Structures are given as C-alpha cells and as structure tokens.
XYZ file of C-alpha atoms in Angstrom:
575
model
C -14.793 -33.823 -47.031
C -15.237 -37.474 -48.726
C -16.731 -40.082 -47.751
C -14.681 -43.563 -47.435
C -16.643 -47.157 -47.561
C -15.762 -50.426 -46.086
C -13.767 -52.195 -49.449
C -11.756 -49.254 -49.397
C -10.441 -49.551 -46.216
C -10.742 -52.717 -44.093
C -13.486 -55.127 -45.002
C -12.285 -57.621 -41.901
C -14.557 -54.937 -39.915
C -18.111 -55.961 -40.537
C -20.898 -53.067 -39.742
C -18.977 -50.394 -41.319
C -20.993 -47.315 -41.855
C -19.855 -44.509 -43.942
C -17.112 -42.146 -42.909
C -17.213 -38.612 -43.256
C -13.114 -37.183 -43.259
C -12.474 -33.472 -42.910
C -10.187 -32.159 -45.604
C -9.206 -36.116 -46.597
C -8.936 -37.177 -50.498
C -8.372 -40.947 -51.907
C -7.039 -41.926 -54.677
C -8.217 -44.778 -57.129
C -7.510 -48.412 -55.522
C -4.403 -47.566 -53.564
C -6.108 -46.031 -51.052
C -4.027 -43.252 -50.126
C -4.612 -40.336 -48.378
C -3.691 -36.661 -48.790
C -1.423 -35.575 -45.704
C -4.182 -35.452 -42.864
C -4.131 -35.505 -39.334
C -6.633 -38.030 -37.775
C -6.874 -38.549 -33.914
C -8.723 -40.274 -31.443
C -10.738 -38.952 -28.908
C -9.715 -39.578 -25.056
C -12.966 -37.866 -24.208
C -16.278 -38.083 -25.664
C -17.454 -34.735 -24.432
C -17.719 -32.200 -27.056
C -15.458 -29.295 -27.334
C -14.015 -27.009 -29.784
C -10.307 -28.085 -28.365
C -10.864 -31.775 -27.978
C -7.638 -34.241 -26.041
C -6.319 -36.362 -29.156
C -3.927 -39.133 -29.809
C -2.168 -37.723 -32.993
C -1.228 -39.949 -36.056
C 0.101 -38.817 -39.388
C -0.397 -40.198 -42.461
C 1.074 -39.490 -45.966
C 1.010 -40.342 -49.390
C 3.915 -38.574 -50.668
C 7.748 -39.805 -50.135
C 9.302 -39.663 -46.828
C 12.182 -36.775 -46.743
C 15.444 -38.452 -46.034
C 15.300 -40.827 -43.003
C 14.335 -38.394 -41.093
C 10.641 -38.652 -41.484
C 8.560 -41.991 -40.623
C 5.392 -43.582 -41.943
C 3.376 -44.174 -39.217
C 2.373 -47.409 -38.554
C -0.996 -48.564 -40.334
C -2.503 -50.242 -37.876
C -2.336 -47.016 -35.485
C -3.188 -44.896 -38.693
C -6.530 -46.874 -38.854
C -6.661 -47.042 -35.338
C -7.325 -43.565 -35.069
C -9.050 -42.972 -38.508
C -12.024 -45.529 -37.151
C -11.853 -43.544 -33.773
C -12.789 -40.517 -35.840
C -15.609 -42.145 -37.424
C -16.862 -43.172 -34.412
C -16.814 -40.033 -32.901
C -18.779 -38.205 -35.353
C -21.336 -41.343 -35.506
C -21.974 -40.685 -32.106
C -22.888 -37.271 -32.240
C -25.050 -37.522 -35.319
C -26.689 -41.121 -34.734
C -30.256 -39.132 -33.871
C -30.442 -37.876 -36.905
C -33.307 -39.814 -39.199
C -32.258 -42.274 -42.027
C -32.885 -41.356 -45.493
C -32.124 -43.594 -48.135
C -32.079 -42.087 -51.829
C -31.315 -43.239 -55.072
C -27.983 -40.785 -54.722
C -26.819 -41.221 -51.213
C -24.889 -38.426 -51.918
C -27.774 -36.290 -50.938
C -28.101 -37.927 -47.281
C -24.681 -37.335 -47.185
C -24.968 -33.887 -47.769
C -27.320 -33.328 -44.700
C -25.428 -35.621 -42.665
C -22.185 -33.351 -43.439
C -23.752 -29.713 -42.646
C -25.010 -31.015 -39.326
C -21.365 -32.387 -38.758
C -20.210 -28.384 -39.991
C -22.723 -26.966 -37.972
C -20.648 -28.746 -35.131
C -17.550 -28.135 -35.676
C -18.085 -24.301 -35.793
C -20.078 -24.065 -32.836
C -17.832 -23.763 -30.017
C -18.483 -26.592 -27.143
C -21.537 -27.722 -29.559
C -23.684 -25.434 -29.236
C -22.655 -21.658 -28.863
C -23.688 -19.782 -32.037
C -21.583 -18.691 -34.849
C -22.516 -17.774 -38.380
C -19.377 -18.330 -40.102
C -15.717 -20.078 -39.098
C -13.130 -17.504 -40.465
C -12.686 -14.209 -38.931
C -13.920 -11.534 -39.778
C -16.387 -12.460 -41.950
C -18.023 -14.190 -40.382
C -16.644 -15.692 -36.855
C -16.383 -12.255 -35.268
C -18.781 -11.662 -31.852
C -20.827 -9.352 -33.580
C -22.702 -11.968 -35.199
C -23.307 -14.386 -32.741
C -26.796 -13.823 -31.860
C -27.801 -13.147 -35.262
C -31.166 -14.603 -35.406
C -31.220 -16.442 -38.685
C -27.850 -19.251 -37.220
C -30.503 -19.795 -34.210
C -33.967 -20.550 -36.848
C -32.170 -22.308 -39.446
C -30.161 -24.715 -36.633
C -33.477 -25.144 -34.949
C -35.562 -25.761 -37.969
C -33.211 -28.358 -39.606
C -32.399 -30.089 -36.487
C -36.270 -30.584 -35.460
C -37.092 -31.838 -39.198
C -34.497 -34.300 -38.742
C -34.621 -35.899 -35.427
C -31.952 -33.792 -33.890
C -33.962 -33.165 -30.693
C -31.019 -33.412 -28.524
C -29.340 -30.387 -29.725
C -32.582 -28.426 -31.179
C -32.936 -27.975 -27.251
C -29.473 -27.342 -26.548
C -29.251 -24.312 -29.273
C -32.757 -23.297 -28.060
C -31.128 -23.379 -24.561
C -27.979 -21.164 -24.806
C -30.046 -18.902 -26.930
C -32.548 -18.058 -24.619
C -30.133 -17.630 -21.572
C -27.655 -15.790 -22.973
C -29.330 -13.864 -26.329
C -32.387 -13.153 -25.061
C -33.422 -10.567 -22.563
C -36.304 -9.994 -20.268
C -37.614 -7.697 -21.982
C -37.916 -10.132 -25.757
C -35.329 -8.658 -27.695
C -31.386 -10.260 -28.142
C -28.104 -9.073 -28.235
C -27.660 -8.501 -31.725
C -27.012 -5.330 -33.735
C -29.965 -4.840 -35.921
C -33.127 -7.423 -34.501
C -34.863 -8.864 -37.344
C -38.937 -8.210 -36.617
C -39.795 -11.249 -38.491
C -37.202 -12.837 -36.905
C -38.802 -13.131 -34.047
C -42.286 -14.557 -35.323
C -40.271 -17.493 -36.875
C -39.129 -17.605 -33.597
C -42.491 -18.799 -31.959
C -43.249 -20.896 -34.446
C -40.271 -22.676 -34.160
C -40.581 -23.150 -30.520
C -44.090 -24.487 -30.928
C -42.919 -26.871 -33.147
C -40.440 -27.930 -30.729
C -42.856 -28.627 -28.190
C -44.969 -30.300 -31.077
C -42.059 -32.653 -32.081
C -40.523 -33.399 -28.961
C -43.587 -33.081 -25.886
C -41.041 -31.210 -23.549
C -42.576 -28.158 -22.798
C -40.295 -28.022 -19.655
C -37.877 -25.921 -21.654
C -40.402 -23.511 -22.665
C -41.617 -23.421 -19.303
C -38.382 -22.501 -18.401
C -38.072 -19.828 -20.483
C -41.571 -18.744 -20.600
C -41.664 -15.356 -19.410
C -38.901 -14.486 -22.168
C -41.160 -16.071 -24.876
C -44.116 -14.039 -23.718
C -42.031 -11.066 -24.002
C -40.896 -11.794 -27.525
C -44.333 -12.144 -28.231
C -45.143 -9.176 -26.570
C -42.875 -6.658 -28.738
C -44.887 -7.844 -31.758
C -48.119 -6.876 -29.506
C -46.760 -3.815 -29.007
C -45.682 -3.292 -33.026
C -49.003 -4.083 -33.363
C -50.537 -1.578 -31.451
C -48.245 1.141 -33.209
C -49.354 0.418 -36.589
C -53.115 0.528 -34.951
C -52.790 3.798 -33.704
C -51.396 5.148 -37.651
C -54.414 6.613 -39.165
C -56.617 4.677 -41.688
C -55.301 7.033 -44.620
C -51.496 5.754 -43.875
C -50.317 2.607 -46.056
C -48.926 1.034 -43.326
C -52.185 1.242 -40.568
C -52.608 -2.074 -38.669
C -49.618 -3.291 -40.397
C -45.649 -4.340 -38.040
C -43.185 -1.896 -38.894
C -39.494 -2.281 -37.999
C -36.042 -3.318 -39.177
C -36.682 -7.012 -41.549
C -32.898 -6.677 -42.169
C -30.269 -6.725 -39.455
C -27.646 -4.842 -41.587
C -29.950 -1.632 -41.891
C -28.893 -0.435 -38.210
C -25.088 -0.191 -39.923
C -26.615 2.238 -41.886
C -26.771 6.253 -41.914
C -30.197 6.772 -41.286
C -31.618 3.514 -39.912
C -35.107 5.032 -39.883
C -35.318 4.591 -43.572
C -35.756 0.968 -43.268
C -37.905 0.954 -40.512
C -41.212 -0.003 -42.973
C -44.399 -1.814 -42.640
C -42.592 -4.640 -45.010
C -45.222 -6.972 -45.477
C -42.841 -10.197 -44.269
C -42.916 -8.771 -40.842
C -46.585 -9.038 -40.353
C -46.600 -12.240 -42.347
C -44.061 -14.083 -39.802
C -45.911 -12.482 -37.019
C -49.149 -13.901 -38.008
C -47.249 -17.351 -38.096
C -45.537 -16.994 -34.974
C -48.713 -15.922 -32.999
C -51.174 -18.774 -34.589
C -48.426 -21.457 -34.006
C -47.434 -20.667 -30.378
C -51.368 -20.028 -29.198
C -51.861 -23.852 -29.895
C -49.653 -24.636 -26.923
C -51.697 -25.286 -23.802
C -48.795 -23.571 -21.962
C -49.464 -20.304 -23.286
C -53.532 -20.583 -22.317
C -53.754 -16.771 -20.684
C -52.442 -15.273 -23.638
C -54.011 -17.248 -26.433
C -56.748 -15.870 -27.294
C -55.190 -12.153 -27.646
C -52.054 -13.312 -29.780
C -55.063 -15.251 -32.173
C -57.222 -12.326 -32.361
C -53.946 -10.358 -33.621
C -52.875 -12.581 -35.780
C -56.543 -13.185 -37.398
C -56.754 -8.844 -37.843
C -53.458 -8.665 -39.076
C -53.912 -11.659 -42.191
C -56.750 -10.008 -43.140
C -54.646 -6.572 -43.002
C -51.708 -7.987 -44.878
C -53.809 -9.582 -47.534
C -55.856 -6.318 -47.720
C -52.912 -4.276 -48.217
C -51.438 -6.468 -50.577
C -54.160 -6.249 -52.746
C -54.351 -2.954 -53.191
C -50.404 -2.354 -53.569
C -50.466 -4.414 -56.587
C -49.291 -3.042 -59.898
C -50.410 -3.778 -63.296
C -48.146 -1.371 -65.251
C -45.309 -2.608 -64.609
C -44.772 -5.528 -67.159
C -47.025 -8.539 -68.319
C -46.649 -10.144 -64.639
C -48.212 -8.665 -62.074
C -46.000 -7.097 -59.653
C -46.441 -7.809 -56.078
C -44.378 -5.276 -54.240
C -42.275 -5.741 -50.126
C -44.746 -3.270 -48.786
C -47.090 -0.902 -49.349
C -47.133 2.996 -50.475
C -44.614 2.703 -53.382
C -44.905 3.109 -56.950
C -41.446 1.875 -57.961
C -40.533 -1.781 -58.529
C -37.235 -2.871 -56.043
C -35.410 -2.685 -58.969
C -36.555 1.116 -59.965
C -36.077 2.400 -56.276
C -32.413 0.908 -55.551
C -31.537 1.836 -59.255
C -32.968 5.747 -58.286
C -31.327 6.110 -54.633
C -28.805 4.321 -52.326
C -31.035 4.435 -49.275
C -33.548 2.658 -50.788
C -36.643 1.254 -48.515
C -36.979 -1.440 -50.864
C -33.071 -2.294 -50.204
C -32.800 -6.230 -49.293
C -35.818 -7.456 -51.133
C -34.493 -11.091 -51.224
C -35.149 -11.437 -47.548
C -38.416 -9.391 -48.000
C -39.937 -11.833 -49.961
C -38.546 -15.060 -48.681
C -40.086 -14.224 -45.853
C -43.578 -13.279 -46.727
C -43.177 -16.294 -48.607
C -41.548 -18.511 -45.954
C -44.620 -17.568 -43.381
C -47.426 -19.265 -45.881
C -50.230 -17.114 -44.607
C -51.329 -15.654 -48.144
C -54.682 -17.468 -49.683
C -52.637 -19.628 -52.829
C -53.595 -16.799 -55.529
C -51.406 -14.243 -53.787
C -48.528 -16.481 -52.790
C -48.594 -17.635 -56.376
C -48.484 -13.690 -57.968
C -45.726 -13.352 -54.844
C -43.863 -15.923 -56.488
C -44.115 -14.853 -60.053
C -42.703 -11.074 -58.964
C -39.522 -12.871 -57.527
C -39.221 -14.575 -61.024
C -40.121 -12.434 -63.093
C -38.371 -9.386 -61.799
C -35.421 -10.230 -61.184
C -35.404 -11.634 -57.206
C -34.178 -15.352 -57.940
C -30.957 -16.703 -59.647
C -30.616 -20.598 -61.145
C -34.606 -20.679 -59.674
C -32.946 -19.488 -55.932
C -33.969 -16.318 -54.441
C -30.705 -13.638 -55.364
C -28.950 -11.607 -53.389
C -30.562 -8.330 -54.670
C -27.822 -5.396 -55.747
C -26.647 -3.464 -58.401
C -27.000 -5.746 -61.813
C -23.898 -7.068 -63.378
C -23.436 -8.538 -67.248
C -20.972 -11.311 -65.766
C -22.911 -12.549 -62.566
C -25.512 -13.064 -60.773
C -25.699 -13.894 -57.053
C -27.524 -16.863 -55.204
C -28.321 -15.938 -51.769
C -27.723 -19.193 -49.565
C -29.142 -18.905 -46.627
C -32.697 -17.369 -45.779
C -33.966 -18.698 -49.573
C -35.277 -21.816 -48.048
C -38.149 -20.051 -47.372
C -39.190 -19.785 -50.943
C -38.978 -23.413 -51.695
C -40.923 -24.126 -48.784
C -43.783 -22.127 -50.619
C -42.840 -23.812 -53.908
C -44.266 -27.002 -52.461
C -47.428 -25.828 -50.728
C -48.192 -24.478 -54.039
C -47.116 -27.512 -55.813
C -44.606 -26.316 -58.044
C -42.640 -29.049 -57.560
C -40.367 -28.539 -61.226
C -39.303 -25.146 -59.557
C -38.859 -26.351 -56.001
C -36.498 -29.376 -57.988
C -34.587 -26.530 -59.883
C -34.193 -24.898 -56.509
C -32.508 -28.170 -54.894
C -29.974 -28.347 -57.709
C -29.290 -25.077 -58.023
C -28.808 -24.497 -54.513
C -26.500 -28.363 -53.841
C -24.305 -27.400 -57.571
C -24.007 -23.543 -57.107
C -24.250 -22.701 -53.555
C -21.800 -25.022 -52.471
C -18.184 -25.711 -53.439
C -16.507 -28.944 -54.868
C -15.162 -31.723 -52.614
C -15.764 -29.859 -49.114
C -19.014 -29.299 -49.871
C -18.903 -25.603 -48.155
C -22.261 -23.290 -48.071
C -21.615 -20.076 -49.049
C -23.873 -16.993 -47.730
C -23.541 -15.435 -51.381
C -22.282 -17.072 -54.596
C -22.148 -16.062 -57.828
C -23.087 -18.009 -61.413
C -19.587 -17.138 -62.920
C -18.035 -18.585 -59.695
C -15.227 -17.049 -57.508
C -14.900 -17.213 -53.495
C -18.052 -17.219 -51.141
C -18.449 -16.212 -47.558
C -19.153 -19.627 -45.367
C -22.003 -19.458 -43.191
C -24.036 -21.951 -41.355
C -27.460 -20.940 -41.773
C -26.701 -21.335 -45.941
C -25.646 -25.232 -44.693
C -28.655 -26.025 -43.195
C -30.559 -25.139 -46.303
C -30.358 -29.063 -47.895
C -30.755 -30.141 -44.929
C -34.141 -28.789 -44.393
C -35.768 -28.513 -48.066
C -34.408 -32.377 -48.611
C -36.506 -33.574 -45.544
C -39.735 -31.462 -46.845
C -39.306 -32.845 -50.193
C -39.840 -35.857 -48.269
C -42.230 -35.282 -45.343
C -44.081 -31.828 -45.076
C -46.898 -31.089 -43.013
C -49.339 -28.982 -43.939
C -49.282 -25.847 -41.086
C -52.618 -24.983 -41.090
C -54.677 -28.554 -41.986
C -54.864 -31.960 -40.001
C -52.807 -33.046 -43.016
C -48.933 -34.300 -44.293
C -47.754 -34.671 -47.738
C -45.206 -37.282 -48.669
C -43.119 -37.910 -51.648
C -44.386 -33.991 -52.716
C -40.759 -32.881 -53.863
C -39.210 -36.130 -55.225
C -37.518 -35.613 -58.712
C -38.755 -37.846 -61.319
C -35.878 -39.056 -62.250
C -35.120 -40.397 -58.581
C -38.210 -42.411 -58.739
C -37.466 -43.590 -62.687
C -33.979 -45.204 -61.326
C -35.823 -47.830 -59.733
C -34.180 -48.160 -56.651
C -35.291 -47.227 -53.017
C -36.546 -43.420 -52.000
C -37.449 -43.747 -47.989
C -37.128 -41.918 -44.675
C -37.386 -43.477 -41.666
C -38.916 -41.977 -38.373
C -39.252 -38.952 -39.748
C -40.878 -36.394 -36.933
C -44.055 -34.952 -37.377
C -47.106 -33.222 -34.805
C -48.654 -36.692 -34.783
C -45.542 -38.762 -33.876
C -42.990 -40.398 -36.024
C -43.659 -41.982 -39.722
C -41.701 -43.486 -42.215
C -42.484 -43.092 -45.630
C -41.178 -45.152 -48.659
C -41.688 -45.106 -52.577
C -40.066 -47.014 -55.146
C -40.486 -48.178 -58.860
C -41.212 -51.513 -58.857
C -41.508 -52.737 -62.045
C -41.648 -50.079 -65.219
C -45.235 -48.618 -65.153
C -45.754 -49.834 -61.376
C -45.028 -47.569 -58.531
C -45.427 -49.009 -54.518
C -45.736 -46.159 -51.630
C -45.671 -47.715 -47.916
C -46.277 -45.204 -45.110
C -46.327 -46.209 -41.367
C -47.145 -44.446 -38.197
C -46.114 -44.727 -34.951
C -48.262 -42.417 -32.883
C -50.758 -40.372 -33.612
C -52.514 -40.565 -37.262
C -53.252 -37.091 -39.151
C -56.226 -36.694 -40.998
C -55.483 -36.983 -44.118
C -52.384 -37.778 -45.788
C -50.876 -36.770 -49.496
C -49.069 -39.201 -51.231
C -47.497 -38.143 -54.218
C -47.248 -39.841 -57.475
C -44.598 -38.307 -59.686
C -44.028 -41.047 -62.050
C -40.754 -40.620 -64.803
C -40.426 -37.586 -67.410
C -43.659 -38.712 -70.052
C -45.549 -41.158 -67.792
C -48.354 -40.170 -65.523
C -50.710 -42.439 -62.712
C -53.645 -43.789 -64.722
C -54.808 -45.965 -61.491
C -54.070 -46.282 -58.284
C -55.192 -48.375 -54.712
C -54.705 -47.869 -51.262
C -54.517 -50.750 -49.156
C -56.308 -52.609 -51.778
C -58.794 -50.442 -52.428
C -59.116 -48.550 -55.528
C -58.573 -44.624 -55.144
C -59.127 -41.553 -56.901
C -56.370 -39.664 -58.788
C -56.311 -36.072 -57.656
C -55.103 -33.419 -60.858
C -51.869 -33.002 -59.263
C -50.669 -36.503 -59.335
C -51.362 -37.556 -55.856
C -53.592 -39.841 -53.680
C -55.368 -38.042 -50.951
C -56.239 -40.718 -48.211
C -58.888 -40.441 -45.331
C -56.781 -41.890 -42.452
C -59.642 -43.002 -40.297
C -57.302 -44.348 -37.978
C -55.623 -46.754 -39.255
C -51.694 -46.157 -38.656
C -50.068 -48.024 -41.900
C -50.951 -47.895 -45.688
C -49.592 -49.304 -48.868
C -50.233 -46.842 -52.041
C -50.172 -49.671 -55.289
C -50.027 -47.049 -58.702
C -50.172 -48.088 -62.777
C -48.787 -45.646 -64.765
C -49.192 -45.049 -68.858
C-alpha cells in the first residue's frame, strides 16, 4: 500500500486528502502506476464482494493493438472513487498529526486491513489466507475481538467498536459466558469486561450492554465460579484462591490438555481487571459489590503468591516466574520436557503485565524477567520456543500488553524501542503487513489482524493514556525525543477518554522552548500528566502552566491540579 498526494496526481482538485492504494506503486515524477485494478463503488454499503465499475491502468507497453490504455480521465475517475470510499469508512477515526505522518498512516492503514478482511465489515477473522489463518476455526478467537475493540475505542472508531462487539456477542457468545472457539482463553475473558466497560465509558451507550447483559453476567460468572474452585484447593496448594484454566487457546490441540490447565498468574491478573472495571458501571449495580470483593481477595492473592514464587538463584535478576509451585525458569522446563506447563510464556506475561494490577515494584521485577531471560526480542515480547543461533522471533500480536506497562512504569526508552521494533520488524516493506510471528533474520510471517492493531493502539497511548485506577491522564508520556527535537507539530485531536474528548498538542518552539496546549471538551479529570521529554542531552529546567510557574516532577513531567478548568497551556525552558 502507498500513499499518493495531491501534486502527484491532480492538483486542479483542491481538498485532497491522502490516498491509501492497495497493492499500487509510483514511480518518480511520471506518475505511473504498477498494473492495478481501481473501481468505483455503485454502492456504499460495505461488503466483502462490493458492485464496481472496473478500469485498468498500466505502465508497461501495450501488447500489439490489441490491448488499450484506458482513458485517464476514467482511470482517475475511479482512482478518486476509491479514495473516497475508504475516507468514508475511516473519517471517525481521530486526527493525529506527527512529525512522520507516516506513523498516522500506519494506523489509518491497519484499520483499513482490519476491513478488508472482515467479511461484510465486521465478521471476525484473524488472518486473510487460508489456512493459516482465514479458516473457521479461528473466528471467534478471542484476541481478533479485544485487539479490534481496544484500538477502535482508543481511536474514535465507536461506530464499529459496537458493531464487532455486536456480532460477537450474538453469534460467539453463549448463554452460558463461554464462545465458540476451540481452546477459551481465561484471561481472555477478563479483558473482555474491561473492554466493554470502557465502551460504555467512551461512548455512554449502555443500550448495547443492556442488550447483551445477561451474557456479560455470565462471562463474569465463569470467573466467579474459577474463583470458587481455586477457594475450595487447600491452603497448602500453590494455586489456593488463585483462576486456573487454559491462558492459551492452542493447549486444547494438545495431548493432554490438563497439563496446561494452571493457576498462571495472568488469569487472575485479567480477572481482577475485568471485575474492578465492569463493577463501575451502574448497569451492573446487583452484582457489584460481589465481583469487587473478588477482585480485591484475589490482588491480594496474586501479589501474595507472587511474592513468594520468586527466585533468587537463578541469575543476578530476580526471576519472577508465570505461576506458582515451580522451581524451573520457562526456559529450564520447556528445555527438560515437551509438555511443559510453562509452554507459551510470552502470552503469560504479557498478560499479567497487560492487566496493571501489580503494586510498581513487582510489575517492574515482572518486566526485568521478560528481559532478562529471554521473553522479549528487539525490546518486543518473543514468541517463546526452542532457541536458535540464526533467529529470534517477535511475537506481533498480544505484546501490546507489555508496552502498555512500559508506560505506567515510565520506561518510556523501552516502550520507544518497542514502537520501532515492532513498525521495522513486525511488519513488511511497502504493504505494511503485520505478521503474528517474525523473525530478526527475516523470512515469511503469518498475517493476522490482532498483530495490525498493535500501532494502532500503543501510538494513541504514547499519546493519550489514562491512568486505570486514578482520576488521572497522561499526555505526551511516550513521545520520542527526537519527534519533539524536529520542531514541527506532535498533536491529537479529540482523542476519547472517561471524561469526554481532549486534544492534546506539543511542539518545539524555539530551541530550548517547548509549548504543550491541552483542551477538554467534557468532563475534566483530576489531574493531568504532561510530559516533558525535551531532545537527546537537554532536560526542563522551568516550566508554567497557564502562566503560572510549576513544579518539575523527577520524571520530566508537569503534574497539574485541574480544578476545573477545561483548557491549559504548558510553557517549558529547557538547558
């Protein structure tokens, strides 16, 4: 996919607004254009098999006079019919301006991708090529449902956010809480709730979860009942008071599918979330206060547990291990038997990371065992397997998770490594294509749509993050240095939050001088973060907001008391 601007194709149309063209190439000033079919939509429903008027054009010479250029006012004709078409669908989404557009682009392409492979819109696949992965197996798999809900909310997409939510929940999910998938993910489905919540959050329709209600409540009530199982363990078991079940959908293609049915500490952590988030809907009133009461027993569990699973004999880090009752690093027990328990630890600990219910001291030692043991690739979270002297693999999708944690803990040079590493390694030159799994030395990956909605979603949080737990939202908290040290313009604009919309801006003004504007349009949170990451070997020695002078916090930010007020202008000297 490439992107064509106005001087290269017809500046008599004023307005022009970039163009995103599937499988098209250009070529210096000439403009031409690889062999590509471009049509124009008699219809402006959606569908997989849409009615088009058909134009060729090519760039190569015509074969004898039997072939004919088509003519170029048709050609363009249909080319700006395209673009149209695909502005309509994706003119919701919020407008990010960046120093590299490229980047905006990049988010504006997956949710064009995630499109074009769902069929009608909106029906779930994870991949587009059969069998790997467009096959009906996958369909419901849970993680193409949180990823397409997550980066569609963060990004103004509310439209279809409630269309996926809607064709999940009528034809995924049963009565009874659990989908049609092979292998349910546990922590799946505590994501789940928190997602919805922050649907209702973002949106205010809580018509659609009224709707589906009694299928939420049952959701919620499986975890209830994995509650109550690892209640009724007794207090000398690892796993008392702790979720067991599957964390990986591929373990029920195994042998023995028991083996990986653990108390994996991501499954209580995404439970925890799921519960806490969903309670604060006044929908769910009757069964608040049980699903909080859970949730506050099994964080103090979890962190409990965690504690005393960690081991100090293991290497100078301390190693934090997926659950509790081994002695044997991930690495150790898939090294010693094929059935490992510890088998997937990539998603094991980009969940437990992903859920952000550990104080900062754990998530930080959580952290340091996925670097420092060999869980992350290029500063991504791997794809766990058998080590190999030529490669490493990236895992694509899921990873977000961990650079979601990266910022609450403010390791913003990490979470920056993460960005690039996932943009130049996970995805493929020119089309831009997310693969689930890709290796450093290169070679083919395996498309799949949840590993496309990874930029996506870590690009807005760079941007805009709330804090899940506080009556307070960073801004500016994963902006690269070197994005601000270009000088020019780093902004989103209605960027959804719990409090309403806000657009945030923050630019270089003069060398030494940085300006931060930030606007609401509803609601007001508490407190807001704005950070202050001036250029590689400059940091803020003053800074004022709204004219008044304000105090540097030790991690390059201005914390502001809102009070109310719904706009503020951050004014920063550097030295």
């Amino acid at each position: 996919m490439c992107i064509l601007h106005q001087r290269q194709v017809l500046d008599a149309i004023p307005a022009w607004k970039d163009l995103l063209v599937h499988g098209s190439q250009l070529s210096g000033k000439s403009c031409q254009l690889q062999p590509q079919t471009i049509g124009r939509r008699s219809s402006s429903a959606m569908s997989m098999l849409p009615t088009l008027s058909l134009f060729k054009g090519k760039s190569y010479p015509t074969f004898a006079k039997v072939q004919k250029s088509v003519d170029s006012k048709k050609f363009y004709a249909a080319l700006f019919s395209f673009a149209n078409y695909w502005e309509k669908h994706l003119e919701d989404r919020v407008n990010i301006q960046l120093p590299d557009s490229s980047w905006a682009d990049m988010s504006t392409h997956a949710f064009a991708k995630e499109l074009m492979t769902r069929p009608g819109g909106n029906y779930p696949k994870y991949g587009a090529f059969d069998r790997d992965y467009a096959g009906s197996e996958y369909d419901g798999f849970q993680d193409i449902f949180t990823s397409a809900v997550s980066a569609n909310l963060e990004h103004g997409r509310f439209n279809h956010a409630k269309d996926v939510i809607e064709n999940y929940y009528t034809l995924f999910v049963s009565d009874e809480g659990d989908i049609n998938m092979r292998g349910p993910q546990v922590g799946q489905f505590g994501l789940t709730l928190s997602l919805l919540a922050k649907y209702a959050h973002y949106t205010g329709d809580t018509a659609l979860l009224q709707k589906h209600k009694a299928k939420i409540v049952a959701t919620a009530g499986m975890l209830v009942k994995l509650h109550e199982e690892g209640l009724a363990l007794p207090n000398s078991d690892s796993g008392h008071g702790l979720i067991h079940g599957w964390s990986e959908s591929d373990a029920c293609l195994k042998g023995r599918p028991e083996i990986w049915w653990k108390p994996y500490f991501s499954n209580s952590a995404f439970t925890i979330r799921g519960f806490r988030d969903i309670a604060a809907l006044p929908l769910f009133k009757d069964e608040s206060a049980n699903w909080l009461k859970r949730a506050d027993a099994l964080q103090k569990r979890t962190v409990e547990s965690i504690k005393a699973s960690i081991m100090t004999d293991k290497g100078k880090t301390l190693y934090v291990p997926p659950l509790p009752g081994t002695k044997q690093t991930f690495r150790e027990s898939m090294a010693a038997r094929g059935d490992s328990e510890q088998a997937w630890p990539h998603r094991l600990y980009a969940e437990l990371l992903h859920a952000n219910i550990l104080p900062k001291e754990l998530q930080n030692q959580v952290q340091d065992t996925v670097r420092a043991y060999g869980a992350s690739s290029m500063g991504v979270i791997a794809n766990v397997g058998v080590p190999s002297p030529a490669t490493r693999d990236i895992l694509g999708f899921i990873s977000y998770g961990s650079a979601l944690s990266l910022l609450y803990l403010d390791r913003i040079d990490e979470f920056v490594l993460f960005l690039y590493s996932h943009r130049y390694h996970v995805h493929n030159r020119g089309a831009w294509l997310a693969g689930e799994v890709t290796g450093t030395a290169g070679g083919v990956a395996a498309f799949c749509v949840p590993a496309q909605m990874t930029i996506p979603i870590i690009l807005r949080w760079a941007l805009v993050l709330e804090d899940q737990d506080s009556d307070l939202l960073y801004l500016g908290r994963g902006v690269p240095r070197e994005w601000l040290g270009t000088g020019k313009a780093i902004s989103i604009k209605q960027a959804p939050t719990r409090w309403g919309r806000v657009d945030y801006s923050i630019m270089l003004t003069a060398p030494g001088k940085v300006r931060a504007q930030v606007k609401f349009s509803g609601k007001v949170p508490k407190e807001i973060e704005v950070k202050l990451r001036f250029p590689k070997g400059g940091k803020v020695k003053s800074a004022t907001v709204n004219g008044k002078e304000a105090k540097i916090a030790p991690n390059e930010a201005v914390l502001v008391q809102t009070d109310g007020q719904t706009e503020f202008i951050v004014e920063a000297i550097g030295v």
